Amino acid sequence: MPARITAPIAAPIPARPRSARVVVRHIHLWLGLSVGLIFAFAGLTGSALVFYPEIDAAFSPALRAVPDGTRPPSWQAVVDTLHREHPSRTGAWRIEIDPSGGAIPVRYYTPKETAGRAFAPLLLWIDPVRLTTIRTGFWGDTVVTWIYDLHYRLLLGEPGGIAMGIAGIAMLVLIASGLWAWWPRPGGWWRALRFKRPAAAIRRLYDLHKLTGLIGLIPLLAITATGVLLDLPDQTRPLIARASPLFHVPALTVEPVGRAPPVDRLIAVAQRRFPDGALAWIETPATTTAPIRINLARPGEPSRRFPRTNVWLDPYTGRILAVRDGLADASGDTVLSWLHPLHGGEAFGLIGRWLAFVTGLVPCAMLVTGLLRWRRRSPPRHRP
């Protein structure tokens, strides 16, 4: 009987290992489907906040009724108005000086009504001509301050800030993974940067997705990274302090002797110390033994609203007790002073603010184009 010949059994073909690019694409996809929604939410609320003082004023008839350019007869008259209309509030008042004039914004950081909340100062506005309070409210009770808390801490206080900071780190990974997945091979740059109009709809969606991300890449990275640092101050400040010592507000006390001179005279003393400084804030003494602080905005500082040049004075004698030169900060404080102005675009003036506004819309556009493309690529589900 002839021997039976059997064919050899073929060895199984080993599975081809996934390339790094494929793995990164999967990471980008699943981060986009999860963190992408938070990213879009943070971008949209952030865009709304770029112009939040102007938006808030636009929706307030009382503030709109005060014409731009209107100034008080003296800053002492403003302080007297606060003390007269709010005699029970004996702590420090922070008076903001808007260079365009108009209603004067004021903050009182220790109201009894919101003592249980982490940050909820009393906000009020003074009519510079009639010297009366024309609007009051607490932080978080107005639309724009509510959006601010939603954007910054999800209305959850410090835990919400930590959650947003961690989400911000994931957003940075999302951006980096998208850039890695897109990065063209040698010789493929022209193809990678083109929008292929005649291509299929799914290809056009991909081109819109990638080009939107590339156009907004640099400002989006800057805004996201600064947002992480602002959301996680307790984690980032110690790290920065290891590289460069940070400024600490001096502990100062004064002796209440004699009658205090007008605030305007103390402002003049501070401005003689920094002649190029424009008045930005006045912080009245918190107690009878506390100093007064004058905050000045100087050319070269990244923020006009919140500059770092400060002069602490004895409110009774007008003597300078301590100063902080915002232009002479160490590198660590310089990094911190740039965070908020970069995040909101203020560091580059009106153009920077508009750039921050448009950049905030980019994550939403990326989410929509990414979702549409993913839905088109997903295989249809068949019923059993």
Short mmCIF file of C-alpha atoms in Angstrom, two decimals:
data_model
loop_
_atom_site.label_atom_id
_atom_site.label_comp_id
_atom_site.label_asym_id
_atom_site.label_seq_id
_atom_site.Cartn_x
_atom_site.Cartn_y
_atom_site.Cartn_z
CA MET A 1 0.00 0.00 0.00
CA PRO A 2 1.55 3.31 -1.04
CA ALA A 3 2.61 5.65 1.74
CA ARG A 4 0.27 8.56 2.42
CA ILE A 5 1.84 11.93 1.84
CA THR A 6 0.62 14.80 4.01
CA ALA A 7 1.30 18.47 3.43
CA PRO A 8 3.34 20.18 6.14
CA ILE A 9 1.36 22.42 8.46
CA ALA A 10 2.28 26.06 7.91
CA ALA A 11 3.55 27.88 10.93
CA PRO A 12 1.25 30.73 12.11
CA ILE A 13 2.29 34.14 10.89
CA PRO A 14 3.21 36.30 13.85
CA ALA A 15 1.10 39.41 14.32
CA ARG A 16 2.77 42.52 13.01
CA PRO A 17 3.67 44.82 15.89
CA ARG A 18 1.93 48.14 15.89
CA SER A 19 4.08 51.07 14.98
CA ALA A 20 4.55 53.93 17.43
CA ARG A 21 2.51 56.18 15.13
CA VAL A 22 -0.48 53.81 15.26
CA VAL A 23 -0.29 53.63 19.06
CA VAL A 24 -0.12 57.41 19.32
CA ARG A 25 -3.10 57.74 16.99
CA HIS A 26 -5.13 55.50 19.26
CA ILE A 27 -4.07 57.53 22.30
CA HIS A 28 -5.07 60.72 20.49
CA LEU A 29 -8.43 59.24 19.50
CA TRP A 30 -9.43 58.10 22.98
CA LEU A 31 -8.17 61.25 24.65
CA GLY A 32 -10.14 63.26 22.10
CA LEU A 33 -13.31 61.29 22.82
CA SER A 34 -12.92 61.82 26.58
CA VAL A 35 -10.85 64.90 27.43
CA GLY A 36 -11.82 66.61 24.19
CA LEU A 37 -15.23 67.56 25.58
CA ILE A 38 -13.64 69.20 28.64
CA PHE A 39 -11.14 70.89 26.33
CA ALA A 40 -13.92 72.38 24.23
CA PHE A 41 -15.80 73.48 27.35
CA ALA A 42 -12.70 75.15 28.80
CA GLY A 43 -11.99 76.87 25.49
CA LEU A 44 -15.49 78.27 25.07
CA THR A 45 -15.75 79.55 28.65
CA GLY A 46 -12.22 80.94 28.38
CA SER A 47 -13.13 82.85 25.22
CA ALA A 48 -16.10 84.38 27.04
CA LEU A 49 -13.79 85.51 29.85
CA VAL A 50 -11.18 87.25 27.69
CA PHE A 51 -13.38 90.34 27.65
CA TYR A 52 -15.27 89.70 30.87
CA PRO A 53 -14.94 93.22 32.36
CA GLU A 54 -16.27 94.74 29.14
CA ILE A 55 -19.05 92.14 28.85
CA ASP A 56 -20.06 92.65 32.47
CA ALA A 57 -20.22 96.42 32.00
CA ALA A 58 -22.19 96.08 28.76
CA PHE A 59 -24.98 94.18 30.55
CA SER A 60 -25.21 96.64 33.45
CA PRO A 61 -27.35 99.75 32.78
CA ALA A 62 -25.89 101.44 35.87
CA LEU A 63 -22.33 101.10 34.57
CA ARG A 64 -23.24 102.05 31.02
CA ALA A 65 -24.75 105.28 32.32
CA VAL A 66 -21.33 106.49 33.53
CA PRO A 67 -19.45 107.93 30.53
CA ASP A 68 -15.87 106.94 29.77
CA GLY A 69 -13.25 109.45 30.82
CA THR A 70 -15.14 110.45 33.97
CA ARG A 71 -12.82 110.73 36.97
CA PRO A 72 -13.38 111.39 40.69
CA PRO A 73 -12.32 114.72 42.22
CA SER A 74 -9.81 112.79 44.37
CA TRP A 75 -9.12 109.22 45.40
CA GLN A 76 -9.58 110.22 49.02
CA ALA A 77 -13.18 111.12 48.10
CA VAL A 78 -13.66 107.55 46.84
CA VAL A 79 -12.25 106.10 50.08
CA ASP A 80 -14.51 108.40 52.11
CA THR A 81 -17.51 107.17 50.08
CA LEU A 82 -16.68 103.55 50.90
CA HIS A 83 -16.33 104.28 54.62
CA ARG A 84 -19.50 106.37 54.68
CA GLU A 85 -21.71 103.89 52.83
CA HIS A 86 -20.24 100.74 54.37
CA PRO A 87 -19.26 101.67 57.95
CA SER A 88 -19.37 98.08 59.23
CA ARG A 89 -16.77 96.89 56.70
CA THR A 90 -13.56 97.92 58.42
CA GLY A 91 -11.16 95.72 56.47
CA ALA A 92 -9.12 96.58 53.40
CA TRP A 93 -10.74 97.94 50.25
CA ARG A 94 -9.08 97.38 46.87
CA ILE A 95 -9.88 100.16 44.42
CA GLU A 96 -9.14 99.47 40.75
CA ILE A 97 -8.09 102.35 38.54
CA ASP A 98 -9.25 101.94 34.96
CA PRO A 99 -7.20 104.21 32.64
CA SER A 100 -10.29 104.82 30.52
CA GLY A 101 -12.22 106.22 33.48
CA GLY A 102 -15.90 105.53 34.09
CA ALA A 103 -17.40 103.68 37.05
CA ILE A 104 -14.78 102.71 39.64
CA PRO A 105 -14.58 98.95 40.47
CA VAL A 106 -13.89 98.11 44.11
CA ARG A 107 -13.38 94.81 45.94
CA TYR A 108 -13.79 93.93 49.62
CA TYR A 109 -12.16 90.56 50.23
CA THR A 110 -13.52 89.67 53.68
CA PRO A 111 -17.32 90.07 53.63
CA LYS A 112 -19.12 88.18 56.39
CA GLU A 113 -21.84 87.13 53.96
CA THR A 114 -19.51 84.78 52.05
CA ALA A 115 -17.15 83.74 54.84
CA GLY A 116 -17.58 80.04 54.06
CA ARG A 117 -16.54 80.33 50.42
CA ALA A 118 -12.95 80.10 49.25
CA PHE A 119 -13.07 83.23 47.08
CA ALA A 120 -16.14 85.43 47.05
CA PRO A 121 -15.30 89.11 47.62
CA LEU A 122 -17.88 91.86 47.62
CA LEU A 123 -17.82 93.72 44.31
CA LEU A 124 -19.11 97.24 43.98
CA TRP A 125 -18.82 100.18 41.63
CA ILE A 126 -18.63 103.87 42.56
CA ASP A 127 -20.00 106.68 40.43
CA PRO A 128 -16.98 109.03 40.15
CA VAL A 129 -19.14 112.17 39.93
CA ARG A 130 -21.95 111.56 42.41
CA LEU A 131 -19.63 109.50 44.66
CA THR A 132 -22.27 106.88 45.43
CA THR A 133 -22.37 103.10 45.07
CA ILE A 134 -24.26 102.30 41.87
CA ARG A 135 -23.90 98.50 41.80
CA THR A 136 -23.07 95.75 44.29
CA GLY A 137 -22.80 91.97 44.18
CA PHE A 138 -20.70 89.07 45.40
CA TRP A 139 -18.23 87.16 43.30
CA GLY A 140 -19.98 84.18 41.74
CA ASP A 141 -23.42 85.79 41.82
CA THR A 142 -23.00 87.70 38.56
CA VAL A 143 -23.01 85.91 35.19
CA VAL A 144 -19.40 86.60 34.28
CA THR A 145 -17.96 85.73 37.72
CA TRP A 146 -20.05 82.53 37.71
CA ILE A 147 -18.56 81.62 34.32
CA TYR A 148 -15.12 82.46 35.73
CA ASP A 149 -15.57 79.99 38.61
CA LEU A 150 -16.97 77.42 36.19
CA HIS A 151 -13.96 77.78 33.89
CA TYR A 152 -11.39 77.87 36.67
CA ARG A 153 -12.70 75.36 39.20
CA LEU A 154 -15.94 73.83 37.85
CA LEU A 155 -17.80 75.54 40.74
CA LEU A 156 -16.19 72.98 43.07
CA GLY A 157 -13.61 75.11 44.86
CA GLU A 158 -10.08 73.78 45.29
CA PRO A 159 -10.89 70.15 44.28
CA GLY A 160 -12.35 71.49 41.05
CA GLY A 161 -9.18 73.46 40.38
CA ILE A 162 -7.07 70.33 40.87
CA ALA A 163 -9.37 68.39 38.54
CA MET A 164 -9.05 71.08 35.85
CA GLY A 165 -5.27 71.12 36.29
CA ILE A 166 -5.06 67.35 35.78
CA ALA A 167 -7.40 67.61 32.81
CA GLY A 168 -5.12 70.35 31.43
CA ILE A 169 -2.16 67.96 31.57
CA ALA A 170 -4.21 65.42 29.62
CA MET A 171 -5.05 68.19 27.12
CA LEU A 172 -1.34 68.81 26.59
CA VAL A 173 -0.87 65.09 25.91
CA LEU A 174 -3.81 65.28 23.49
CA ILE A 175 -2.14 68.15 21.59
CA ALA A 176 1.27 66.43 21.55
CA SER A 177 -0.17 63.10 20.39
CA GLY A 178 -2.06 64.81 17.57
CA LEU A 179 1.12 66.54 16.43
CA TRP A 180 3.08 63.27 16.58
CA ALA A 181 0.41 61.34 14.68
CA TRP A 182 0.32 64.01 11.97
CA TRP A 183 4.08 64.61 11.65
CA PRO A 184 4.89 63.91 7.98
CA ARG A 185 7.58 61.57 6.75
CA PRO A 186 10.54 63.01 4.81
CA GLY A 187 9.34 64.45 1.53
CA GLY A 188 5.69 64.54 2.59
CA TRP A 189 5.44 68.06 3.97
CA TRP A 190 3.61 69.60 1.01
CA ARG A 191 0.99 66.85 1.02
CA ALA A 192 0.60 67.06 4.80
CA LEU A 193 -0.01 70.82 4.73
CA ARG A 194 -2.48 70.88 1.84
CA PHE A 195 -6.25 71.04 2.07
CA LYS A 196 -7.42 68.53 -0.55
CA ARG A 197 -10.67 70.04 -1.77
CA PRO A 198 -11.44 67.36 -4.44
CA ALA A 199 -10.94 64.52 -1.93
CA ALA A 200 -13.70 62.49 -0.27
CA ALA A 201 -15.67 64.07 2.59
CA ILE A 202 -13.86 62.05 5.24
CA ARG A 203 -10.51 63.25 3.89
CA ARG A 204 -11.67 66.87 3.90
CA LEU A 205 -12.74 66.45 7.54
CA TYR A 206 -9.26 65.19 8.36
CA ASP A 207 -7.67 68.14 6.55
CA LEU A 208 -9.90 70.60 8.43
CA HIS A 209 -9.03 68.88 11.71
CA LYS A 210 -5.29 68.91 11.20
CA LEU A 211 -5.04 72.41 9.71
CA THR A 212 -7.17 73.93 12.47
CA GLY A 213 -4.89 72.30 15.03
CA LEU A 214 -1.72 73.43 13.28
CA ILE A 215 -2.87 77.04 12.92
CA GLY A 216 -3.80 77.27 16.60
CA LEU A 217 -0.95 75.08 17.88
CA ILE A 218 1.38 77.66 19.47
CA PRO A 219 -1.25 79.83 21.23
CA LEU A 220 -3.16 76.70 22.26
CA LEU A 221 -0.06 75.21 23.86
CA ALA A 222 0.67 78.49 25.67
CA ILE A 223 -2.89 78.92 26.95
CA THR A 224 -3.22 75.28 28.03
CA ALA A 225 0.17 75.16 29.79
CA THR A 226 -0.43 78.43 31.66
CA GLY A 227 -3.91 77.17 32.59
CA VAL A 228 -2.37 74.08 34.21
CA LEU A 229 0.02 76.23 36.25
CA LEU A 230 -2.77 78.59 37.32
CA ASP A 231 -5.02 75.69 38.34
CA LEU A 232 -2.29 73.96 40.37
CA PRO A 233 -0.54 76.78 42.30
CA ASP A 234 0.14 74.65 45.38
CA GLN A 235 1.93 72.10 43.21
CA THR A 236 3.78 74.41 40.81
CA ARG A 237 4.89 77.24 43.12
CA PRO A 238 7.16 74.98 45.25
CA LEU A 239 8.75 73.61 42.08
CA ILE A 240 9.41 77.11 40.76
CA ALA A 241 10.71 78.22 44.16
CA ARG A 242 13.36 75.48 44.06
CA ALA A 243 14.82 77.05 40.94
CA SER A 244 14.36 80.69 41.98
CA PRO A 245 13.29 82.23 45.32
CA LEU A 246 9.83 83.81 45.18
CA PHE A 247 8.79 87.17 46.58
CA HIS A 248 6.85 87.17 49.86
CA VAL A 249 4.64 90.06 50.94
CA PRO A 250 6.41 91.71 53.89
CA ALA A 251 4.78 91.60 57.32
CA LEU A 252 4.50 95.28 58.19
CA THR A 253 2.90 97.14 61.07
CA VAL A 254 2.61 100.85 61.78
CA GLU A 255 1.83 102.94 64.81
CA PRO A 256 -1.38 104.99 64.51
CA VAL A 257 -0.03 108.43 65.29
CA GLY A 258 -1.73 111.67 64.29
CA ARG A 259 -4.14 112.24 61.46
CA ALA A 260 -3.67 110.31 58.22
CA PRO A 261 -2.90 112.46 55.15
CA PRO A 262 -5.13 112.15 52.05
CA VAL A 263 -4.65 109.02 49.98
CA ASP A 264 -3.71 111.18 46.99
CA ARG A 265 -0.63 112.43 48.83
CA LEU A 266 0.47 108.85 49.50
CA ILE A 267 -0.09 107.98 45.82
CA ALA A 268 2.19 110.89 44.89
CA VAL A 269 4.91 109.51 47.18
CA ALA A 270 4.66 106.09 45.53
CA GLN A 271 4.79 107.57 42.05
CA ARG A 272 7.88 109.60 42.94
CA ARG A 273 9.50 106.28 43.83
CA PHE A 274 8.54 104.85 40.42
CA PRO A 275 8.02 107.86 38.13
CA ASP A 276 7.12 105.68 35.14
CA GLY A 277 4.38 103.88 37.06
CA ALA A 278 0.68 104.44 36.33
CA LEU A 279 -1.75 104.00 39.21
CA ALA A 280 -3.41 100.57 39.00
CA TRP A 281 -4.78 99.70 42.46
CA ILE A 282 -5.15 101.28 45.88
CA GLU A 283 -5.43 98.92 48.85
CA THR A 284 -6.53 100.69 52.01
CA PRO A 285 -5.22 99.52 55.40
CA ALA A 286 -6.86 96.36 56.72
CA THR A 287 -6.50 97.54 60.34
CA THR A 288 -5.41 100.68 62.16
CA THR A 289 -1.87 99.25 62.37
CA ALA A 290 -1.61 98.04 58.76
CA PRO A 291 0.10 99.87 55.87
CA ILE A 292 -1.51 101.12 52.70
CA ARG A 293 -0.43 99.54 49.42
CA ILE A 294 -0.19 101.36 46.09
CA ASN A 295 0.07 99.18 43.01
CA LEU A 296 1.64 100.74 39.91
CA ALA A 297 1.72 99.52 36.31
CA ARG A 298 5.02 100.16 34.60
CA PRO A 299 6.03 99.82 30.94
CA GLY A 300 7.47 96.35 30.42
CA GLU A 301 5.23 94.54 32.90
CA PRO A 302 3.04 91.94 31.19
CA SER A 303 -0.21 92.90 32.95
CA ARG A 304 -1.76 96.36 33.12
CA ARG A 305 -4.60 95.25 35.40
CA PHE A 306 -2.48 93.22 37.83
CA PRO A 307 1.08 94.55 37.76
CA ARG A 308 3.71 93.51 40.31
CA THR A 309 5.20 96.89 41.25
CA ASN A 310 4.04 97.72 44.79
CA VAL A 311 4.78 100.40 47.35
CA TRP A 312 3.81 99.91 51.00
CA LEU A 313 3.52 103.14 53.00
CA ASP A 314 2.78 104.23 56.52
CA PRO A 315 -0.72 105.74 56.17
CA TYR A 316 -0.04 108.24 58.97
CA THR A 317 3.38 109.58 58.02
CA GLY A 318 3.59 108.77 54.31
CA ARG A 319 6.92 107.01 54.84
CA ILE A 320 7.77 104.21 52.41
CA LEU A 321 8.03 100.94 54.34
CA ALA A 322 8.77 98.47 51.53
CA VAL A 323 8.74 98.27 47.75
CA ARG A 324 8.57 95.64 45.08
CA ASP A 325 10.00 96.46 41.69
CA GLY A 326 8.02 94.40 39.19
CA LEU A 327 10.74 94.84 36.56
CA ALA A 328 13.45 93.50 38.88
CA ASP A 329 11.75 90.25 39.86
CA ALA A 330 13.80 87.06 39.96
CA SER A 331 13.18 84.50 37.24
CA GLY A 332 10.64 82.52 39.28
CA ASP A 333 8.47 85.55 39.97
CA THR A 334 8.84 86.63 36.35
CA VAL A 335 7.38 83.28 35.25
CA LEU A 336 4.47 83.70 37.66
CA SER A 337 3.82 87.29 36.57
CA TRP A 338 3.45 86.15 32.94
CA LEU A 339 1.02 83.29 33.57
CA HIS A 340 -2.27 85.17 33.76
CA PRO A 341 -1.42 87.78 31.06
CA LEU A 342 -0.40 84.99 28.67
CA HIS A 343 -3.43 82.89 29.50
CA GLY A 344 -5.85 85.70 28.73
CA GLY A 345 -3.78 87.40 26.03
CA GLU A 346 -3.40 90.68 27.97
CA ALA A 347 0.39 90.47 27.67
CA PHE A 348 0.11 91.45 23.99
CA GLY A 349 -2.57 94.11 24.28
CA LEU A 350 -5.84 94.08 22.39
CA ILE A 351 -4.40 91.92 19.59
CA GLY A 352 -3.33 89.34 22.17
CA ARG A 353 -6.77 89.29 23.76
CA TRP A 354 -8.45 88.72 20.40
CA LEU A 355 -5.94 85.96 19.66
CA ALA A 356 -6.78 84.31 23.00
CA PHE A 357 -10.50 84.66 22.19
CA VAL A 358 -10.14 82.93 18.81
CA THR A 359 -7.80 80.27 20.25
CA GLY A 360 -10.47 79.35 22.78
CA LEU A 361 -12.73 78.33 19.88
CA VAL A 362 -10.14 75.96 18.40
CA PRO A 363 -10.78 72.98 20.77
CA CYS A 364 -14.49 73.10 19.90
CA ALA A 365 -13.71 73.05 16.18
CA MET A 366 -11.25 70.19 16.72
CA LEU A 367 -13.83 68.23 18.72
CA VAL A 368 -16.55 68.62 16.06
CA THR A 369 -14.32 67.68 13.10
CA GLY A 370 -12.76 64.82 15.05
CA LEU A 371 -16.13 63.39 16.09
CA LEU A 372 -17.54 63.63 12.58
CA ARG A 373 -14.53 61.87 11.13
CA TRP A 374 -14.63 59.16 13.80
CA ARG A 375 -18.33 58.52 13.15
CA ARG A 376 -17.71 58.18 9.42
CA ARG A 377 -14.81 55.78 9.97
CA SER A 378 -16.65 53.62 12.52
CA PRO A 379 -18.11 50.43 11.00
CA PRO A 380 -21.93 50.33 10.92
CA ARG A 381 -23.61 48.31 13.63
CA HIS A 382 -25.78 45.46 12.30
CA ARG A 383 -28.73 44.24 14.20
CA PRO A 384 -28.75 40.50 14.98
#
